[in-house]
């Protein structure tokens, strides 16, 4: 690996701590398929879309059109107009903001439904419009966002008519305006809180998951969904696990993954069973006896799972560790990295203040050579896929500290290099992260701010891991 020199490129939505309200806290971060746009959601139900560009070099607000698959997915066939480099970084500016969800009340269940954006996903662009899937606890919406031109009359500017009785006709110019409109609303599909949505590789269907069920939807049909996973027992007292995340395979539309609160990852093939109660593969690992404790069942719950872009690897994140799996090897992960092992002795305190239930996301780099996840004290970690390095960066626009480079705690908890601080601010946590699809640029969300970082030393592609 060539090295790591991460530097802060930009902060989005930064406010004084005294001005932050709960609705400003970031709850979702996602790059689009080209990396030219970045979408964020917050607890107030708002979605903000940022466009990459520098002044006149800003990218066109419309997705690229064309007949190729890359064009359909918004990938430009030409180099981006404002590439990142060690000399000059790129910059994102606010392109559009809209209110996706409003607070609701379920009168039948006497339940208040928050407007918080739990998840958002970029869909395949349609002509000159972007498509976004957003969801709160109960309702999924498909948004169409595009720039439109409308005629606007110029003030005190007229065209004089002919003759003394001529008519003064106002002059018009075209004005561009970005608008967001709900294309579809997918209601009443879940009895429990939605925790994940994932777009399928066919570009026409998507998954939505709650605690006990996973549904398959068509983007063009909002009143019908198919239940493909149902783990609800006949007697709820026999419930032993809940679904925590679900994701579609990046290239095979018949494969899907879901994780549960017991630390297992299950893969299903919809070609073999319409109702995927029987999984095709299960990825799980028993805890070491030395690591078992009263809180083992809680911290083993998987918060997030991701496929690598080629579908070869699976990345999972539980409360204490990050695990890299090979889809061809179910018995044990290729890598196990303990993210904040120094907190293991404080699990009792973390349980009392509910921090133990925090759900950290994870991400692959565009070339699958590096892994990323968040931690407390505004820290996030970037790991080499082969387990050689751990780069710890503190997301802050005031900290002058350079990234800390250590040897990660590898499989079976081998001792690391320098210890991380034991006293960590639990309120400043990096729960949400996204990696640029083609460049060494990451976006992480903590409190109300999104930080964008770039690695100036771009590494070469990592070699394929040998089979174990």
XYZ file of C-alpha atoms in Angstrom, residues 32-416:
385
model
C -24.505 8.785 -6.506
C -23.156 6.289 -9.048
C -20.901 8.865 -10.702
C -19.705 10.595 -7.532
C -20.692 14.004 -8.960
C -23.544 14.295 -6.476
C -23.852 13.669 -2.760
C -27.203 13.261 -0.981
C -27.747 13.619 2.760
C -30.803 13.096 4.923
C -31.470 14.315 8.454
C -33.776 13.694 11.380
C -35.999 16.568 10.282
C -37.028 14.655 7.148
C -35.036 16.897 4.800
C -32.908 15.726 1.878
C -30.056 17.866 0.569
C -28.296 17.198 -2.733
C -24.811 18.625 -3.273
C -23.213 18.920 -6.712
C -19.508 18.681 -7.413
C -17.846 21.528 -9.233
C -15.704 24.612 -9.007
C -17.410 27.739 -10.297
C -17.984 27.452 -14.036
C -16.658 23.892 -13.999
C -19.650 22.643 -12.040
C -21.157 19.526 -13.608
C -24.383 19.687 -15.533
C -27.416 19.295 -13.311
C -28.874 16.686 -15.642
C -27.646 13.091 -15.726
C -25.731 12.006 -18.759
C -27.932 10.421 -21.402
C -26.987 7.682 -23.789
C -27.461 4.051 -24.645
C -24.657 2.486 -22.628
C -25.135 0.962 -19.217
C -22.714 3.431 -17.638
C -24.674 6.344 -19.049
C -27.944 4.893 -17.803
C -26.518 4.797 -14.326
C -25.323 8.388 -14.475
C -21.672 7.596 -15.136
C -20.107 10.032 -17.543
C -18.062 8.557 -20.385
C -15.804 11.608 -20.248
C -13.504 12.536 -17.360
C -15.131 14.623 -14.625
C -14.774 18.352 -15.068
C -13.296 18.896 -11.634
C -11.146 15.900 -10.735
C -9.455 15.680 -7.384
C -5.729 16.003 -7.167
C -3.117 16.640 -4.577
C -2.810 20.217 -5.790
C -6.477 21.207 -5.938
C -9.436 19.438 -4.402
C -12.976 19.331 -5.607
C -15.802 21.120 -3.874
C -19.474 20.294 -3.400
C -22.101 23.007 -3.277
C -25.767 22.778 -2.357
C -27.763 22.003 -5.498
C -31.227 21.392 -4.053
C -33.005 20.808 -0.757
C -36.507 19.439 -0.207
C -38.718 18.068 2.546
C -39.075 14.337 2.007
C -41.111 13.253 5.041
C -43.346 14.962 7.571
C -44.209 13.767 11.092
C -47.322 11.587 11.132
C -49.543 9.896 13.679
C -50.996 6.398 13.429
C -54.376 6.733 15.120
C -55.091 3.002 15.054
C -51.941 2.161 16.988
C -51.623 5.497 18.820
C -48.102 5.696 17.442
C -46.180 8.800 16.414
C -44.177 8.327 13.208
C -41.027 10.427 13.038
C -39.962 12.259 9.906
C -36.341 11.064 10.256
C -34.752 9.781 7.039
C -33.627 6.241 7.894
C -32.147 5.462 4.499
C -31.792 6.946 1.018
C -30.644 5.358 -2.239
C -29.886 6.732 -5.703
C -31.852 5.070 -8.506
C -31.281 4.914 -12.229
C -31.739 8.391 -13.790
C -34.696 8.921 -16.114
C -33.934 11.213 -19.074
C -32.790 14.493 -17.492
C -34.024 13.698 -13.975
C -32.494 12.085 -10.929
C -34.452 9.479 -8.980
C -34.066 9.011 -5.214
C -35.574 6.478 -2.814
C -36.060 7.751 0.729
C -37.736 6.196 3.744
C -38.657 6.922 7.325
C -39.990 4.295 9.744
C -43.116 3.487 7.733
C -43.287 5.100 4.289
C -40.981 4.806 1.273
C -41.008 7.540 -1.371
C -39.548 7.735 -4.861
C -38.516 11.310 -5.670
C -37.872 12.810 -9.085
C -35.421 15.715 -9.004
C -34.649 17.700 -12.116
C -33.800 21.145 -13.409
C -36.474 22.847 -15.443
C -36.449 26.041 -17.460
C -39.376 28.448 -17.334
C -39.953 31.805 -19.047
C -39.594 34.855 -16.805
C -40.552 38.394 -17.816
C -37.773 40.937 -17.557
C -38.570 43.932 -15.372
C -39.000 47.209 -17.314
C -37.908 45.619 -20.543
C -40.360 45.785 -23.458
C -40.377 45.398 -27.201
C -41.883 48.472 -28.864
C -44.661 47.833 -31.398
C -44.859 49.454 -34.836
C -46.660 52.755 -35.326
C -48.047 55.187 -32.808
C -50.585 52.647 -31.551
C -48.059 49.876 -31.187
C -48.337 47.353 -28.367
C -45.515 47.075 -25.863
C -44.686 43.385 -25.493
C -42.621 42.315 -22.463
C -39.395 40.504 -23.092
C -38.828 37.086 -21.607
C -35.811 35.051 -20.612
C -35.426 31.459 -19.514
C -34.718 30.780 -15.869
C -33.525 27.424 -14.533
C -35.026 26.013 -11.363
C -34.500 22.677 -9.630
C -37.663 20.968 -8.415
C -38.347 17.733 -6.515
C -41.657 15.888 -6.846
C -42.790 12.558 -5.357
C -43.105 10.115 -8.253
C -44.343 7.188 -6.135
C -45.313 6.634 -2.509
C -45.017 3.078 -1.152
C -47.176 3.016 2.013
C -48.449 0.282 4.328
C -45.829 -2.255 3.347
C -44.418 -2.799 6.835
C -45.917 -3.308 10.249
C -42.579 -2.629 11.938
C -39.943 0.061 11.504
C -38.110 0.028 8.175
C -34.366 -0.301 8.710
C -33.030 -0.749 5.161
C -33.819 -0.265 1.476
C -31.653 -1.550 -1.377
C -31.980 -1.080 -5.140
C -31.679 -4.215 -7.232
C -29.195 -4.567 -10.074
C -32.024 -4.757 -12.635
C -32.830 -1.115 -11.861
C -36.553 -1.920 -11.689
C -37.058 -3.478 -8.251
C -35.879 -2.796 -4.723
C -35.947 -4.380 -1.275
C -37.245 -2.928 1.958
C -36.650 -4.564 5.325
C -38.117 -4.186 8.786
C -37.507 -6.172 11.967
C -39.336 -9.313 10.788
C -39.956 -9.097 7.038
C -38.311 -8.216 3.730
C -40.477 -7.049 0.836
C -39.749 -6.813 -2.883
C -41.200 -3.811 -4.719
C -41.361 -2.648 -8.322
C -40.452 1.014 -8.769
C -43.451 1.501 -11.049
C -46.047 -0.166 -8.789
C -46.724 1.412 -5.423
C -49.731 -0.552 -4.159
C -48.296 -4.080 -4.316
C -45.237 -5.724 -2.816
C -44.096 -9.322 -2.471
C -42.985 -10.695 0.865
C -39.824 -12.726 0.253
C -38.521 -13.146 3.832
C -40.740 -13.591 6.890
C -39.234 -14.659 10.203
C -42.232 -13.760 12.370
C -43.116 -16.786 14.536
C -46.681 -17.864 15.229
C -46.081 -17.058 18.875
C -44.127 -13.839 19.390
C -42.777 -15.210 22.677
C -40.696 -17.604 20.570
C -38.981 -14.745 18.728
C -35.193 -15.189 18.947
C -33.874 -12.777 16.321
C -34.782 -9.741 14.223
C -33.617 -8.537 10.820
C -31.163 -5.661 11.092
C -30.098 -4.966 7.477
C -30.645 -6.180 3.914
C -28.839 -5.570 0.624
C -29.102 -6.740 -2.992
C -26.228 -8.284 -4.948
C -24.536 -5.675 -7.198
C -24.752 -7.765 -10.393
C -27.135 -10.707 -9.805
C -30.718 -9.566 -9.225
C -31.729 -12.952 -7.810
C -29.338 -12.813 -4.818
C -29.809 -10.915 -1.588
C -28.262 -10.711 1.859
C -29.782 -9.973 5.221
C -28.302 -9.865 8.695
C -29.852 -10.462 12.093
C -29.413 -9.557 15.731
C -27.597 -12.827 16.489
C -24.606 -11.941 14.330
C -25.492 -14.083 11.309
C -25.549 -13.097 7.639
C -27.805 -15.094 5.343
C -27.799 -15.241 1.560
C -30.875 -16.280 -0.403
C -31.585 -17.039 -4.064
C -35.050 -16.037 -5.242
C -34.800 -18.504 -8.132
C -35.031 -21.471 -5.781
C -37.825 -20.223 -3.490
C -40.309 -17.388 -3.832
C -40.410 -17.175 -0.032
C -36.787 -17.292 1.060
C -37.331 -18.903 4.460
C -34.532 -21.327 3.631
C -31.267 -19.546 2.992
C -28.668 -20.694 0.480
C -25.699 -19.706 2.661
C -25.149 -18.481 6.188
C -22.057 -16.576 7.318
C -21.476 -16.711 11.051
C -18.693 -17.153 13.549
C -18.871 -18.216 17.177
C -17.455 -15.836 19.758
C -14.204 -16.716 21.411
C -14.783 -17.903 25.002
C -12.427 -15.206 26.285
C -14.598 -12.483 24.707
C -17.987 -13.654 25.907
C -19.770 -11.518 28.449
C -23.221 -10.538 29.654
C -23.488 -8.141 26.700
C -22.325 -10.573 23.995
C -25.782 -10.960 22.477
C -26.231 -7.197 22.186
C -22.852 -6.334 20.687
C -22.996 -9.247 18.214
C -26.026 -7.710 16.478
C -24.990 -6.660 12.958
C -25.749 -3.024 12.182
C -24.761 -2.869 8.496
C -23.736 -5.129 5.620
C -22.307 -4.268 2.213
C -21.352 -6.166 -0.943
C -18.124 -5.244 -2.697
C -18.692 -3.810 -6.169
C -17.723 -7.075 -7.835
C -19.870 -9.133 -5.448
C -16.901 -11.182 -4.259
C -16.710 -9.891 -0.665
C -19.124 -9.012 2.112
C -18.422 -6.394 4.762
C -20.321 -6.475 8.058
C -20.220 -4.206 11.084
C -21.353 -5.037 14.595
C -20.859 -2.835 17.633
C -17.237 -3.780 18.341
C -15.827 -5.167 15.108
C -15.674 -4.991 11.324
C -15.596 -8.309 9.438
C -14.658 -9.069 5.845
C -16.152 -12.238 4.356
C -15.545 -14.141 1.139
C -18.837 -15.252 -0.419
C -17.230 -18.642 -1.079
C -16.210 -19.235 2.554
C -18.934 -19.273 5.188
C -17.195 -20.731 8.225
C -14.956 -17.810 9.157
C -14.285 -14.232 7.963
C -11.140 -13.320 6.055
C -10.466 -10.389 8.389
C -11.806 -9.335 11.767
C -10.872 -5.835 12.895
C -11.777 -4.624 16.394
C -12.649 -0.971 15.944
C -12.749 0.368 19.504
C -11.570 -2.493 21.697
C -10.703 -0.054 24.482
C -14.424 0.270 25.215
C -14.930 -3.414 26.015
C -14.288 -2.820 29.710
C -16.961 -0.082 29.715
C -19.842 -2.038 28.204
C -21.878 -1.693 31.393
C -21.710 2.099 31.207
C -22.464 2.018 27.482
C -25.534 -0.102 28.185
C -26.837 2.297 30.816
C -26.674 5.318 28.509
C -27.939 3.311 25.475
C -24.756 3.937 23.476
C -24.355 0.164 23.080
C -27.306 0.229 20.664
C -25.639 2.678 18.239
C -25.544 1.385 14.661
C -22.356 2.172 12.741
C -22.262 1.864 8.961
C -19.412 0.524 6.824
C -18.265 0.957 3.222
C -15.928 -0.428 0.562
C -13.663 1.799 -1.503
C -14.376 2.021 -5.214
C -11.691 -0.548 -6.050
C -12.578 -2.775 -3.035
C -9.035 -2.435 -1.681
C -9.964 -0.527 1.484
C -12.673 -0.600 4.129
C -14.184 2.188 6.187
C -16.319 2.510 9.300
C -16.971 5.004 12.079
C -16.445 5.206 15.819
C -16.854 7.656 18.705
C -15.093 10.967 19.402
C -15.641 11.895 15.710
C -13.181 9.159 14.676
C -13.511 7.078 11.545
C -11.161 4.321 10.402
C -9.848 3.351 6.968
C -8.384 -0.150 6.783
C -6.389 -1.904 4.126
C -8.333 -4.955 2.952
C -5.304 -7.164 3.567
C -5.088 -6.049 7.184
C -1.818 -4.123 6.912
C -2.817 -0.639 8.073
C -5.403 1.210 10.121
C -5.699 4.932 9.475
C -7.718 6.738 12.129
C -8.991 10.217 11.215
C -10.842 12.605 13.494
C -13.621 14.359 11.583
C -13.183 17.967 12.615
C -12.477 21.267 10.912
C -10.532 22.591 13.896
C -8.272 19.680 14.826
C -4.728 20.080 13.505
C -3.859 16.472 14.262
C -2.645 14.289 11.443
C -4.224 10.884 10.832
C -2.938 8.182 13.178
C -1.410 5.183 11.437
C -1.441 1.958 13.395
C -1.484 -1.733 12.775
C -5.107 -2.834 13.166
C -6.244 -5.400 15.660
C -6.376 -8.313 13.304
C -7.965 -11.683 13.408
C -8.194 -13.165 16.884
C -7.259 -9.827 18.423
C -3.541 -9.594 17.797
C -2.051 -6.668 19.729
C -2.027 -3.372 17.791
